[in-house]
Short mmCIF file of C-alpha atoms in Angstrom, two decimals:
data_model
loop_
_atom_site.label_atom_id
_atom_site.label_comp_id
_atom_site.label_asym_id
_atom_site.label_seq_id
_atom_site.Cartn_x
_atom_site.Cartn_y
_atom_site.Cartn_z
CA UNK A 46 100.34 91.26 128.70
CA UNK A 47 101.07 87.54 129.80
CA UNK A 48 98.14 86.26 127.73
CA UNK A 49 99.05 87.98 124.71
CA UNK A 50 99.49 85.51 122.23
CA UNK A 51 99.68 85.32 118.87
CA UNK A 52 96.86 82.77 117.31
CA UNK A 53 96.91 82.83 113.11
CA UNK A 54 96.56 84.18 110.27
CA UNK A 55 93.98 85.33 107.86
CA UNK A 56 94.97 85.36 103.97
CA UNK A 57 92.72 87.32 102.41
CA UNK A 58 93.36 87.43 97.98
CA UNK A 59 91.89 89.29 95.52
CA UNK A 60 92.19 91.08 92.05
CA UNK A 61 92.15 95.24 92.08
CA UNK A 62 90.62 95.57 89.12
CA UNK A 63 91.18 99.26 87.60
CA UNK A 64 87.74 100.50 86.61
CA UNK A 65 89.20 103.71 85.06
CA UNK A 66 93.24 104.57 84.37
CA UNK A 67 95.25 104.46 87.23
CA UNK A 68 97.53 106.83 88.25
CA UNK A 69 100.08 106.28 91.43
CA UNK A 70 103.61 108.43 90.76
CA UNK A 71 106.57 107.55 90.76
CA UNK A 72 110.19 109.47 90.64
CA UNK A 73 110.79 111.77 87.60
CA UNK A 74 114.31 111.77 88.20
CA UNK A 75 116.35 111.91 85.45
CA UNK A 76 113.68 112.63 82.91
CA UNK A 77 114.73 114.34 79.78
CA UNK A 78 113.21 117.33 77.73
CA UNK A 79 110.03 116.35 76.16
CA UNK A 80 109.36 113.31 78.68
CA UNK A 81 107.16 112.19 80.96
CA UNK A 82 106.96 114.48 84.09
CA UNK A 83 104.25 112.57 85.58
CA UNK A 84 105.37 108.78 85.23
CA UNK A 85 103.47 105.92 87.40
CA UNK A 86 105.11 104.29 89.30
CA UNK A 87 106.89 101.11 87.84
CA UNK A 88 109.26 97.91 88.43
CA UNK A 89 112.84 98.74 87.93
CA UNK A 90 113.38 95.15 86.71
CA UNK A 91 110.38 94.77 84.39
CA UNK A 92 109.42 98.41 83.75
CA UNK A 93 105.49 97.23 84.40
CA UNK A 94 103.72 99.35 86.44
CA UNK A 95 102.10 98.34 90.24
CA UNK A 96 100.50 99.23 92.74
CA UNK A 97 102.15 99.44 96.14
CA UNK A 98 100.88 98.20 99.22
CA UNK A 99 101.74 101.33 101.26
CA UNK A 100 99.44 103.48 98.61
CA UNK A 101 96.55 101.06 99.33
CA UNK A 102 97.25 100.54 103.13
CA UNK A 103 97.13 104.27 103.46
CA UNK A 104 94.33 104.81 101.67
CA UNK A 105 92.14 102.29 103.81
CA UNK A 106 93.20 103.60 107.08
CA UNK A 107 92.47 107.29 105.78
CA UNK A 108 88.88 106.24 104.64
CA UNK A 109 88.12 104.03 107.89
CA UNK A 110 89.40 107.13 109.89
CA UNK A 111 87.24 109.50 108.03
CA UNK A 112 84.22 106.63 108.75
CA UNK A 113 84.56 105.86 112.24
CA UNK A 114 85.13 109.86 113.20
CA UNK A 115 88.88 109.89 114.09
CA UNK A 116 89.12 113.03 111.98
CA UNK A 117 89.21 116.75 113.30
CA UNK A 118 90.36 120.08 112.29
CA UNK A 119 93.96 120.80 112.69
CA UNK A 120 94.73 123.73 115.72
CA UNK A 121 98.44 123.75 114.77
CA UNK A 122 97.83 124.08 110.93
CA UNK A 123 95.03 126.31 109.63
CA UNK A 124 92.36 124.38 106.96
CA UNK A 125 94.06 121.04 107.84
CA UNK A 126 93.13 118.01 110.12
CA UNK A 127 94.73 115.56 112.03
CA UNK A 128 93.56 111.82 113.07
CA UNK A 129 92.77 111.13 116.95
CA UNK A 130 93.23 107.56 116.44
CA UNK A 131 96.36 107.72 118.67
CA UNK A 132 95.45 110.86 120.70
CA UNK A 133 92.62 109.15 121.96
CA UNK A 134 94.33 105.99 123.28
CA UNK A 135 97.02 108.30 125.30
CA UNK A 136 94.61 107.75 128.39
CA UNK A 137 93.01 104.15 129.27
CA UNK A 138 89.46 103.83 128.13
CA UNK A 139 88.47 104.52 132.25
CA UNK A 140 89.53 108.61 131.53
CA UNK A 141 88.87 108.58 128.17
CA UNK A 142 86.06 111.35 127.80
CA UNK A 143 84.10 109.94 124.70
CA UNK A 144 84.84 106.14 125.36
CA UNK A 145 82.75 105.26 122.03
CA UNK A 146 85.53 106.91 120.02
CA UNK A 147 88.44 105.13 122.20
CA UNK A 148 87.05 101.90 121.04
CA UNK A 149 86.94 103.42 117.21
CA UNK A 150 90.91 104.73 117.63
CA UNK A 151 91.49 101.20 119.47
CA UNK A 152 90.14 99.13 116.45
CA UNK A 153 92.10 100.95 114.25
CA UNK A 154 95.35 100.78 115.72
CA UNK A 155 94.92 97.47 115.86
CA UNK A 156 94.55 97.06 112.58
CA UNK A 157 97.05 99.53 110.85
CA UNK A 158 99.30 99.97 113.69
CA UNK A 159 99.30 102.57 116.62
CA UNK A 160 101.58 104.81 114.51
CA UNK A 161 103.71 106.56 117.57
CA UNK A 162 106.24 105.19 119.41
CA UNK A 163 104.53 106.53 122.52
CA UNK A 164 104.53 103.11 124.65
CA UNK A 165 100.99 103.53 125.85
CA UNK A 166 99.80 103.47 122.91
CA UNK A 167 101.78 100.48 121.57
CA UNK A 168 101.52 98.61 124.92
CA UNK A 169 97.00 99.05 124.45
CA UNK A 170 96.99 98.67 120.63
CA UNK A 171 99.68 95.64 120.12
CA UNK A 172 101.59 95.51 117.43
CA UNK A 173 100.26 95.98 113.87
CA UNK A 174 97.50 93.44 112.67
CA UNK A 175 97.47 93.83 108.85
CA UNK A 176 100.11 93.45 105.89
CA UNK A 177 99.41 94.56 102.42
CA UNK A 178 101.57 93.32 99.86
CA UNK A 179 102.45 95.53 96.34
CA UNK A 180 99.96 94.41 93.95
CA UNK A 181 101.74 93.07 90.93
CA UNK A 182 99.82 93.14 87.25
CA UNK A 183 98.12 89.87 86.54
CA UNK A 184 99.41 87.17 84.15
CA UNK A 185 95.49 88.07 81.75
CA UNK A 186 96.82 91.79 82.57
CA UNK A 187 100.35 91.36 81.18
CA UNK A 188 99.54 89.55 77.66
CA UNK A 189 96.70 92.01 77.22
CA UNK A 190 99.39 95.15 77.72
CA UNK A 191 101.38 93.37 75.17
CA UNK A 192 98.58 92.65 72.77
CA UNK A 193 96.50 95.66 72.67
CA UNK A 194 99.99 98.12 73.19
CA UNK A 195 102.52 96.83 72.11
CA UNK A 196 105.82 94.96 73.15
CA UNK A 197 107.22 96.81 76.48
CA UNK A 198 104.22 99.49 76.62
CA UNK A 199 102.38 99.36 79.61
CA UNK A 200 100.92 102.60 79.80
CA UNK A 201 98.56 105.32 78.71
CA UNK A 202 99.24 109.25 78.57
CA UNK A 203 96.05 111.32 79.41
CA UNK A 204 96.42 114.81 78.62
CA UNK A 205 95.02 117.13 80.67
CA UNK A 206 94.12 121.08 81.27
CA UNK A 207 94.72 123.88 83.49
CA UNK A 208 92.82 127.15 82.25
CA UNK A 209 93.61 130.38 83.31
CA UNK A 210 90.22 131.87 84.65
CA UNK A 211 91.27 135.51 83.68
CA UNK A 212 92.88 134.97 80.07
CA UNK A 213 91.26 131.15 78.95
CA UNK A 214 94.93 130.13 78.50
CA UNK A 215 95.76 126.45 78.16
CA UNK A 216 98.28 125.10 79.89
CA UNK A 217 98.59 121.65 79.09
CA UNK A 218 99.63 118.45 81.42
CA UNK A 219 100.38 114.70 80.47
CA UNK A 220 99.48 112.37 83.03
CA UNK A 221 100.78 108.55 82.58
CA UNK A 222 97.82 106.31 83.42
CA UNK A 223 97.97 102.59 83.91
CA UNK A 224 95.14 101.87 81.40
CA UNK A 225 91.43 100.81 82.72
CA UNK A 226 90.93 96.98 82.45
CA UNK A 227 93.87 96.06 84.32
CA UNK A 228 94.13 94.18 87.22
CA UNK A 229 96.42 93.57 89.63
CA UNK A 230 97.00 90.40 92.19
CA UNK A 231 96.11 91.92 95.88
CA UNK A 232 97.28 89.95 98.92
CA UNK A 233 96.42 91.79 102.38
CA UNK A 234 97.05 89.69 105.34
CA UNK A 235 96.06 89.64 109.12
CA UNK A 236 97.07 88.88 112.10
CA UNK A 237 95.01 87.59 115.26
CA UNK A 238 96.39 87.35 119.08
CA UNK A 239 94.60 86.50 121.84
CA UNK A 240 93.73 90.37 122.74
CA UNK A 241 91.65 90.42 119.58
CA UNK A 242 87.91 90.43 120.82
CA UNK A 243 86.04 87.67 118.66
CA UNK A 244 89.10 86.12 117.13
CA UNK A 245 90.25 89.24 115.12
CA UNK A 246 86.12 89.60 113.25
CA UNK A 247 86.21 93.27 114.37
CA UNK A 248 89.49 93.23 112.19
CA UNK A 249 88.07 91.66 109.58
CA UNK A 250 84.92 94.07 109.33
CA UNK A 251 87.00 96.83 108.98
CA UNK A 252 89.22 95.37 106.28
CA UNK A 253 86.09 94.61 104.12
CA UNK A 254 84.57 98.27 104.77
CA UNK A 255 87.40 99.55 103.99
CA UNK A 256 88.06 97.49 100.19
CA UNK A 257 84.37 99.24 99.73
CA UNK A 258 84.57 102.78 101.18
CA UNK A 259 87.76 102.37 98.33
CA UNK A 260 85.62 101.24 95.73
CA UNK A 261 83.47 104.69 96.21
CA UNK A 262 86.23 106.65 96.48
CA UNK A 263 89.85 106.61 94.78
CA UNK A 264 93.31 104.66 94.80
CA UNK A 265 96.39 107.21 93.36
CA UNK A 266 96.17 110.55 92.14
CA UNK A 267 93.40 112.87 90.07
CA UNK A 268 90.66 110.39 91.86
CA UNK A 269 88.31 113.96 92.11
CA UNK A 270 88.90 114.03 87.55
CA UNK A 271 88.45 110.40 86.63
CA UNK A 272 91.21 108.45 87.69
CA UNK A 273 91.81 105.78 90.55
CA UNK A 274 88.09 103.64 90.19
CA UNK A 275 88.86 100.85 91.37
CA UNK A 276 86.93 97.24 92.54
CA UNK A 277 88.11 94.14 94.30
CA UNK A 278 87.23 90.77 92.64
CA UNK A 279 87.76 87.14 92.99
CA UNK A 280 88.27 87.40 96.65
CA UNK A 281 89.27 84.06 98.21
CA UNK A 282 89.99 83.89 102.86
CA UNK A 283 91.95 81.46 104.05
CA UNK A 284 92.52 80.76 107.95
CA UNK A 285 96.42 79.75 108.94
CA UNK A 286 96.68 78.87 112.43
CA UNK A 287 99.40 79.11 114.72
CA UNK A 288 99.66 74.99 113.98
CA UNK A 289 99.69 74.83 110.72
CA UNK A 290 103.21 77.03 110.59
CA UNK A 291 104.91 74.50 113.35
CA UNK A 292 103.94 71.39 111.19
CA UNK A 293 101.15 69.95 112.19
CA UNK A 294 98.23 72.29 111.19
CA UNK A 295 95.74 72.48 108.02
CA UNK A 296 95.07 76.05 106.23
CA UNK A 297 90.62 76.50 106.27
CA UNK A 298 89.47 78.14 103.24
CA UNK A 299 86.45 80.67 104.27
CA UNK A 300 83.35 79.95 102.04
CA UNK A 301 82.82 83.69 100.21
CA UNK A 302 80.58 82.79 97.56
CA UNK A 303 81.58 82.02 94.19
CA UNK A 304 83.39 85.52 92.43
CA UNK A 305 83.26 86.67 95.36
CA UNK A 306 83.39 91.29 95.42
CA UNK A 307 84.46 93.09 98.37
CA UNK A 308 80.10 93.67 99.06
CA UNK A 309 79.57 89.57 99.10
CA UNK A 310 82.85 88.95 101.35
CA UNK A 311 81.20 91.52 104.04
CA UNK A 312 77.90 90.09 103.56
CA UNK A 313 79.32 86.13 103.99
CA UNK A 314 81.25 87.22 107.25
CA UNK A 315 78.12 88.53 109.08
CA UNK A 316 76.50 85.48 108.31
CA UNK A 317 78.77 83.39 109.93
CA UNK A 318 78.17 82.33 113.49
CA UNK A 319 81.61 81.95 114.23
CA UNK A 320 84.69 82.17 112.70
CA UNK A 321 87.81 79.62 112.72
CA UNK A 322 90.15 82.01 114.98
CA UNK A 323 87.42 81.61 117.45
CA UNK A 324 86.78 78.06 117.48
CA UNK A 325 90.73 77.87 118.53
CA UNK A 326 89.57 79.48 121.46
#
């Protein structure tokens, strides 16, 4: 791996907007009689609720596993599965029996990491290519909480039901929801190296299918009863190259249209020829 190098950075921004509540838990630890024994997840310093950039990294490699095939039944665990994105890539490409879905487990160990320690793996995939950050609550976000519910409330308590099929019995359970119309500042960034075949577009792709297999499906818990809706606005790309952190470099801002949605950033990326990771060379 002489010519493994790494090359830049692409900066990609955006607002999750929260189409419906939003529910991602957090510890009920210490809760007392009559509280809340499904809390979100919040800020210990603030006591705002966010989301966390391992909920939202997990979510996209799940859905872009699901999409690309990399998901099979379980034979160790009955009515479970298991991803092949690693299995596959435990033999080169050369011995690999369906080579097609080598290059799908190869893309996506590149991009979320190889997740084994098997060196293989690590030694064909390279070392992770994208960072999400934890999505804080925008400033609009923050004053709206404040305005619409009050000084230090953040949050919303849906209440929900479990009926007993036999008997019709209630059983009631509260559900703390961050409330729909809020919006939270989304950073994901990625990496390209030399290895990456087009300067790291391949990654790119599969970032934006994945911000819109997310949109149609959901982010946090009780997505299949309402919660977790979620779209990506105001998207903004930026190219850092390997110059620009030694001194002498410029950051390239990526034309995406104006409010840009996860839909027009895919779009605007196929239409470019080439990117600015590949002009480098």
């Amino acid at each position: 791996m002489s010519d493994f190098f790494f090359k830049g950075k692409y900066l990609l921004r955006a607002e999750l907007h929260c189409v419906t509540g939003l529910h991602i838990g957090g510890t009920s630890t210490g809760i007392e009689i009559g509280g809340m024994d499904n809390p979100v997840l919040k800020d210990p310093l603030t006591e705002m609720p966010y989301a966390p950039g391992s909920s939202l990294k997990g979510k996209l490699r799940a859905l872009l596993e699901w999409s690309k095939g990399l998901i099979g039944e379980n034979r160790n665990h009955q009515n479970s599965y298991v991803a092949y994105a690693c299995e596959e890539l435990m033999k080169p490409k050369a011995e690999a029996a369906d080579k097609a879905r080598w290059d799908q487990a190869l893309s996506i160990a590149r991009l979320f990491g190889p997740a084994t320690n098997e060196a293989q793996v690590r030694k064909t995939a390279g070392p992770s290519r994208l960072t999400v950050r934890d999505a804080m609550p925008t400033e609009k976000t923050r004053k709206e909480w404040e305005q619409k519910l009050g000084e230090g409330v953040y949050t919303e308590v849906k209440t929900e039901n479990a009926l007993d099929r036999l008997t019709s019995e209630a059983n009631p359970r509260p559900m703390e929801r961050v409330p729909a119309g809020s919006s939270f500042g989304a950073e994901l960034i990625v990496d390209v190296y030399s290895m990456d075949p087009q300067g790291g577009r391949e990654l790119l792709e599969d970032l934006f299918a994945g911000l819109l297999l997310l949109e149609q499906s959901a982010l946090g818990g009780s997505g299949s009863r309402g919660s977790g809706q979620v779209r990506f606005q105001k998207l903004g790309l930026e190219w850092r190259p390997l110059s620009y952190y030694r001194g002498g470099g410029k950051i390239e801002t990526i034309a995406l249209g104006g409010d840009a949605s996860a839909e027009a950033a895919r779009d605007s990326l196929r239409a470019m020829k080439t990117l600015p990771s590949e002009q480098q060379g």
